[in-house]
Coordinates of C-alpha atoms and ligand atoms in Angstrom, one line a residue:
X1 CA 16.0 4.0 -13.8
X2 CA 13.2 2.4 -11.7
X3 CA 10.4 4.6 -10.3
X4 CA 11.4 3.6 -6.8
X5 CA 14.8 2.5 -5.7
X6 CA 15.3 1.5 -2.1
X7 CA 19.0 0.8 -1.4
X8 CA 20.3 -0.8 1.7
X9 CA 18.0 0.9 4.2
X10 CA 18.4 0.4 8.0
X11 CA 15.4 1.5 10.0
X12 CA 15.2 1.5 13.8
X13 CA 12.6 1.8 16.6
X14 CA 14.8 3.2 19.3
X15 CA 17.6 0.7 19.5
X16 CA 15.8 -2.1 17.7
X17 CA 17.0 -2.5 14.1
X18 CA 13.8 -3.5 12.3
X19 CA 15.3 -3.2 8.8
X20 CA 18.8 -4.5 8.4
X21 CA 19.7 -3.4 4.9
X22 CA 16.7 -3.8 2.7
X23 CA 17.0 -3.1 -1.0
X24 CA 14.2 -3.3 -3.6
X25 CA 13.0 -1.6 -6.8
X26 CA 9.6 -0.9 -8.3
X27 CA 9.4 -0.1 -12.1
X28 CA 6.8 2.3 -13.4
X29 CA 3.6 0.4 -14.1
X30 CA 4.3 -2.7 -12.0
X31 CA 2.6 -4.3 -9.1
X32 CA 5.3 -5.6 -6.7
X33 CA 4.5 -7.7 -3.6
X34 CA 6.4 -7.9 -0.4
X35 CA 5.5 -11.0 1.6
X36 CA 6.7 -12.1 5.0
X37 CA 5.5 -13.3 8.4
X38 CA 4.3 -11.1 11.2
X39 CA 7.2 -8.9 12.4
X40 CA 9.4 -9.4 9.3
X41 CA 9.5 -5.7 8.6
X42 CA 6.9 -5.3 5.9
X43 CA 5.1 -2.3 7.4
X44 CA 8.4 -0.7 8.4
X45 CA 9.5 -0.9 4.8
X46 CA 6.4 0.9 3.7
X47 CA 6.7 3.4 6.5
X48 CA 10.3 4.0 5.6
X49 CA 9.3 4.9 2.0
X50 CA 6.3 7.1 3.0
X51 CA 8.5 8.9 5.6
X52 CA 6.6 8.0 8.7
X53 CA 9.6 6.0 10.1
X54 CA 12.6 7.3 8.1
X55 CA 15.6 5.0 7.7
X56 CA 18.7 5.9 9.6
X57 CA 21.0 4.6 6.8
X58 CA 20.6 3.9 3.2
X59 CA 18.9 5.7 0.4
X60 CA 15.4 5.9 -1.2
X61 CA 15.1 7.4 -4.6
X62 CA 11.7 8.1 -6.1
X63 CA 11.2 9.5 -9.6
X64 CA 14.8 10.7 -9.5
X65 CA 14.7 12.4 -6.1
X66 CA 16.3 11.3 -2.8
X67 CA 13.3 11.1 -0.4
X68 CA 14.9 9.4 2.6
X69 CA 14.2 11.8 5.5
X70 CA 11.8 14.0 3.6
X71 CA 8.6 14.9 5.6
X72 CA 5.7 12.6 5.0
X73 CA 3.4 15.3 3.5
X74 CA 6.1 16.3 1.1
X75 CA 6.5 12.7 0.0
X76 CA 2.7 12.6 -0.6
X77 CA 3.2 15.7 -2.7
X78 CA 5.9 14.0 -4.7
X79 CA 3.4 11.2 -5.6
X80 CA 3.5 8.4 -3.0
X81 CA 0.5 7.6 -0.9
X82 CA -0.2 4.8 1.5
X83 CA -3.3 2.9 2.7
X84 CA -2.0 1.9 6.2
X85 CA -2.3 -1.5 7.9
X86 CA -5.5 -1.6 9.9
X87 CA -7.1 0.9 7.5
X88 CA -7.3 3.8 10.0
X89 CA -10.2 5.6 8.4
X90 CA -11.8 8.4 10.4
X91 CA -14.7 6.6 12.1
X92 CA -16.9 9.6 12.8
X93 CA -16.6 11.1 9.4
X94 CA -18.7 10.0 6.5
X95 CA -17.3 8.2 3.5
X96 CA -17.3 11.4 1.5
X97 CA -15.6 13.4 4.3
X98 CA -12.9 10.7 4.5
X99 CA -12.3 11.0 0.8
X100 CA -12.1 14.8 1.1
X101 CA -9.4 14.3 3.8
X102 CA -7.3 12.3 1.2
X103 CA -7.2 15.4 -1.0
X104 CA -6.2 17.7 1.8
X105 CA -2.9 18.7 0.3
X106 CA -4.6 19.8 -2.9
X107 CA -6.4 23.1 -3.6
X108 CA -7.9 22.2 -6.9
X109 CA -11.3 20.8 -7.4
X110 CA -11.1 17.1 -6.7
X111 CA -14.6 16.0 -7.7
X112 CA -13.3 14.1 -10.7
X113 CA -11.1 12.0 -8.5
X114 CA -14.0 11.3 -6.2
X115 CA -16.0 10.1 -9.1
X116 CA -13.1 7.9 -10.1
X117 CA -13.0 6.3 -6.6
X118 CA -16.8 5.8 -6.7
X119 CA -16.5 4.1 -10.1
X120 CA -13.8 1.8 -8.7
X121 CA -15.8 1.1 -5.5
X122 CA -19.5 1.5 -6.2
X123 CA -20.2 0.4 -2.7
X124 CA -18.6 3.6 -1.4
X125 CA -20.9 5.7 -3.6
X126 CA -23.9 3.9 -2.1
X127 CA -22.6 4.7 1.4
X128 CA -21.4 8.2 0.7
X129 CA -23.1 9.7 3.7
X130 CA -22.6 6.8 6.1
X131 CA -20.1 7.2 9.0
X132 CA -17.0 5.2 8.2
X133 CA -16.9 3.6 11.6
X134 CA -20.2 1.8 11.0
X135 CA -19.0 0.0 7.8
X136 CA -17.6 -3.5 7.5
X137 CA -13.9 -4.1 7.5
X138 CA -13.9 -4.7 3.8
X139 CA -15.7 -1.5 3.1
X140 CA -13.3 0.4 5.3
X141 CA -10.5 -1.1 3.4
X142 CA -12.0 0.2 0.1
X143 CA -12.3 3.6 1.7
X144 CA -8.7 3.5 2.9
X145 CA -7.6 2.7 -0.7
X146 CA -9.9 5.3 -2.1
X147 CA -8.7 7.9 0.3
X148 CA -5.1 7.2 -0.7
X149 CA -6.0 7.6 -4.4
X150 CA -7.4 11.1 -3.7
X151 CA -3.8 12.4 -3.5
X152 CA -3.3 11.2 -7.2
X153 CA -0.3 9.1 -6.4
X154 CA 2.1 7.7 -9.0
X155 CA 3.0 5.0 -6.4
X156 CA 0.4 3.5 -4.2
X157 CA 1.5 1.6 -1.0
X158 CA -1.0 -0.9 0.3
X159 CA -0.3 -2.5 3.7
X160 CA -2.2 -5.9 4.1
X161 CA -5.3 -4.9 2.2
X162 CA -6.8 -8.4 2.8
X163 CA -6.2 -8.5 6.6
X164 CA -9.4 -9.4 8.5
X165 CA -11.7 -9.2 5.6
X166 CA -14.4 -11.6 4.3
X167 CA -13.0 -13.7 1.4
X168 CA -15.6 -12.5 -1.1
X169 CA -14.6 -8.8 -0.5
X170 CA -10.9 -9.7 -0.7
X171 CA -11.6 -11.0 -4.2
X172 CA -13.4 -7.8 -5.1
X173 CA -10.7 -5.6 -3.6
X174 CA -7.9 -7.4 -5.5
X175 CA -9.9 -7.0 -8.8
X176 CA -10.0 -3.3 -8.1
X177 CA -6.3 -3.2 -7.2
X178 CA -5.5 -4.6 -10.6
X179 CA -7.9 -2.1 -12.2
X180 CA -6.2 0.8 -10.4
X181 CA -2.9 -0.5 -11.8
X182 CA -4.2 -0.8 -15.3
X183 CA -5.3 2.8 -15.1
X184 CA -1.7 3.8 -14.6
X185 CA -0.9 3.7 -10.9
X186 CA 2.2 1.8 -9.8
X187 CA 1.6 -0.4 -6.7
X188 CA 3.8 -1.8 -4.0
X189 CA 1.8 -4.1 -1.7
X190 CA 2.5 -6.0 1.4
X191 CA 0.7 -9.2 2.5
X192 CA 1.1 -11.9 5.1
X193 CA -1.3 -14.2 3.2
X194 CA 0.3 -14.3 -0.2
X195 CA -2.2 -16.0 -2.5
X196 CA -4.0 -12.9 -3.9
X197 CA -0.9 -10.7 -3.8
X198 CA 1.3 -13.1 -5.9
X199 CA -1.6 -13.5 -8.2
X200 CA -2.0 -9.8 -8.8
X201 CA 1.7 -8.9 -9.0
X202 CA 4.5 -9.4 -11.5
X203 CA 7.4 -9.6 -9.0
X204 CA 7.8 -10.1 -5.3
X205 CA 10.2 -10.0 -2.4
X206 CA 10.2 -12.2 0.6
X207 CA 11.2 -10.4 3.8
X208 CA 12.4 -12.3 6.8
X209 CA 13.7 -10.6 10.1
X210 CA 14.3 -7.3 8.4
X211 CA 16.2 -8.6 5.4
X212 CA 15.3 -9.6 1.8
X213 CA 15.5 -13.4 1.8
X214 CA 14.3 -14.0 -1.8
X215 CA 13.4 -11.9 -4.9
X216 CA 11.8 -13.3 -8.0
X217 CA 8.9 -13.2 -10.5
X218 CA 5.7 -13.8 -8.7
X219 CA 5.2 -17.0 -10.7
X220 CA 8.5 -18.4 -9.6
X221 CA 7.8 -17.4 -5.9
X222 CA 4.5 -19.3 -6.1
X223 CA 6.3 -22.4 -7.2
X224 CA 9.1 -22.1 -4.6
X225 CA 8.8 -24.9 -2.0
X226 CA 9.8 -22.6 1.0
X227 CA 7.4 -19.9 0.0
X228 CA 4.6 -22.5 -0.5
X229 CA 5.2 -23.9 3.0
X230 CA 5.6 -20.6 4.8
X231 CA 3.2 -18.2 3.1
X232 CA 0.8 -20.2 0.9
X233 CA -0.3 -22.8 3.4
X234 CA 0.8 -25.7 1.1
Ligands
ADP1 N1 6.5 1.1 17.1 C1 7.4 0.1 17.3 N2 8.2 0.1 18.3 C2 9.1 -0.9 18.5 N3 9.3 -1.9 17.7 C3 8.5 -2.0 16.6 C4 7.5 -1.0 16.3 N4 6.8 -1.3 15.2 C5 7.4 -2.5 14.8 N5 8.4 -2.8 15.6 C6 9.2 -4.0 15.5 O1 9.8 -4.0 14.2 C7 9.8 -5.3 13.6 C8 9.1 -5.2 12.2 O2 7.8 -4.8 12.4 P1 6.8 -4.6 11.2 O3 7.4 -3.8 10.2 O4 5.5 -4.0 11.8 O5 6.5 -6.1 10.7 P2 5.4 -6.6 9.7 O6 4.7 -5.5 9.1 O7 6.1 -7.4 8.7 O8 4.5 -7.5 10.5 C9 9.2 -6.2 14.6 O9 10.1 -6.9 15.3 C10 8.3 -5.3 15.4 O10 8.2 -5.8 16.7
MG2 MG1 2.7 -5.0 9.2

């Protein structure tokens, strides 16, 4: 059984059917990528899984439990956390305070996890007392990922971690994403620009207008003519 099994979900915004029967799986230990153009339904897929926009039909099983319709904070407790599109760090709080917020559901001492985040992102350690809103986009992205890690997720959801970020920092963030995975965290990540994502992942899905158009190994997707034209700028 896969760690995450999304089966035929339909998710709506009012009357708009944003997901028209999406199915996907993520095995424990994998990095899986979801690519697709703007408006394809990538964020809605992640928001369906994390409970922010629950599906109206279909099922989502995580670690053996049905989680469709479960409240978002309970889904975090079960082991899924998300770094949202656009980062959404708390701009007036410091780096350290933002990380504390990521551990808000936990009562235990989380200093070890904070050290782990600082080891992964030394730049955050250097800026520990800086207000998050004064940092660059790339640094805020590091913070958003670090904050998600503070909940000790089994599955980490990353929504466009490279969006609007200087290329050199994108490289560094992707190196760290692979490192997080090597340390045992399963990752489902979403990108519009697919180069780095297909490079880091083992498998991928292409989403188009709320449906899965293609599913394959990342290597095969990189070779695919349609994928190259639409998502790799070839
Ligand atoms: N809050 C919302 N209200 C209404 N429609 C929305 C909302 N969020 C997204 N949508 C629509 O749902 C579809 C999928 O959006 P989204 O999941 O954000 O796509 P992606 O992340 O792939 O760019 C789009 O047609 C978008 O316009
Ligand atoms: Mg999106």
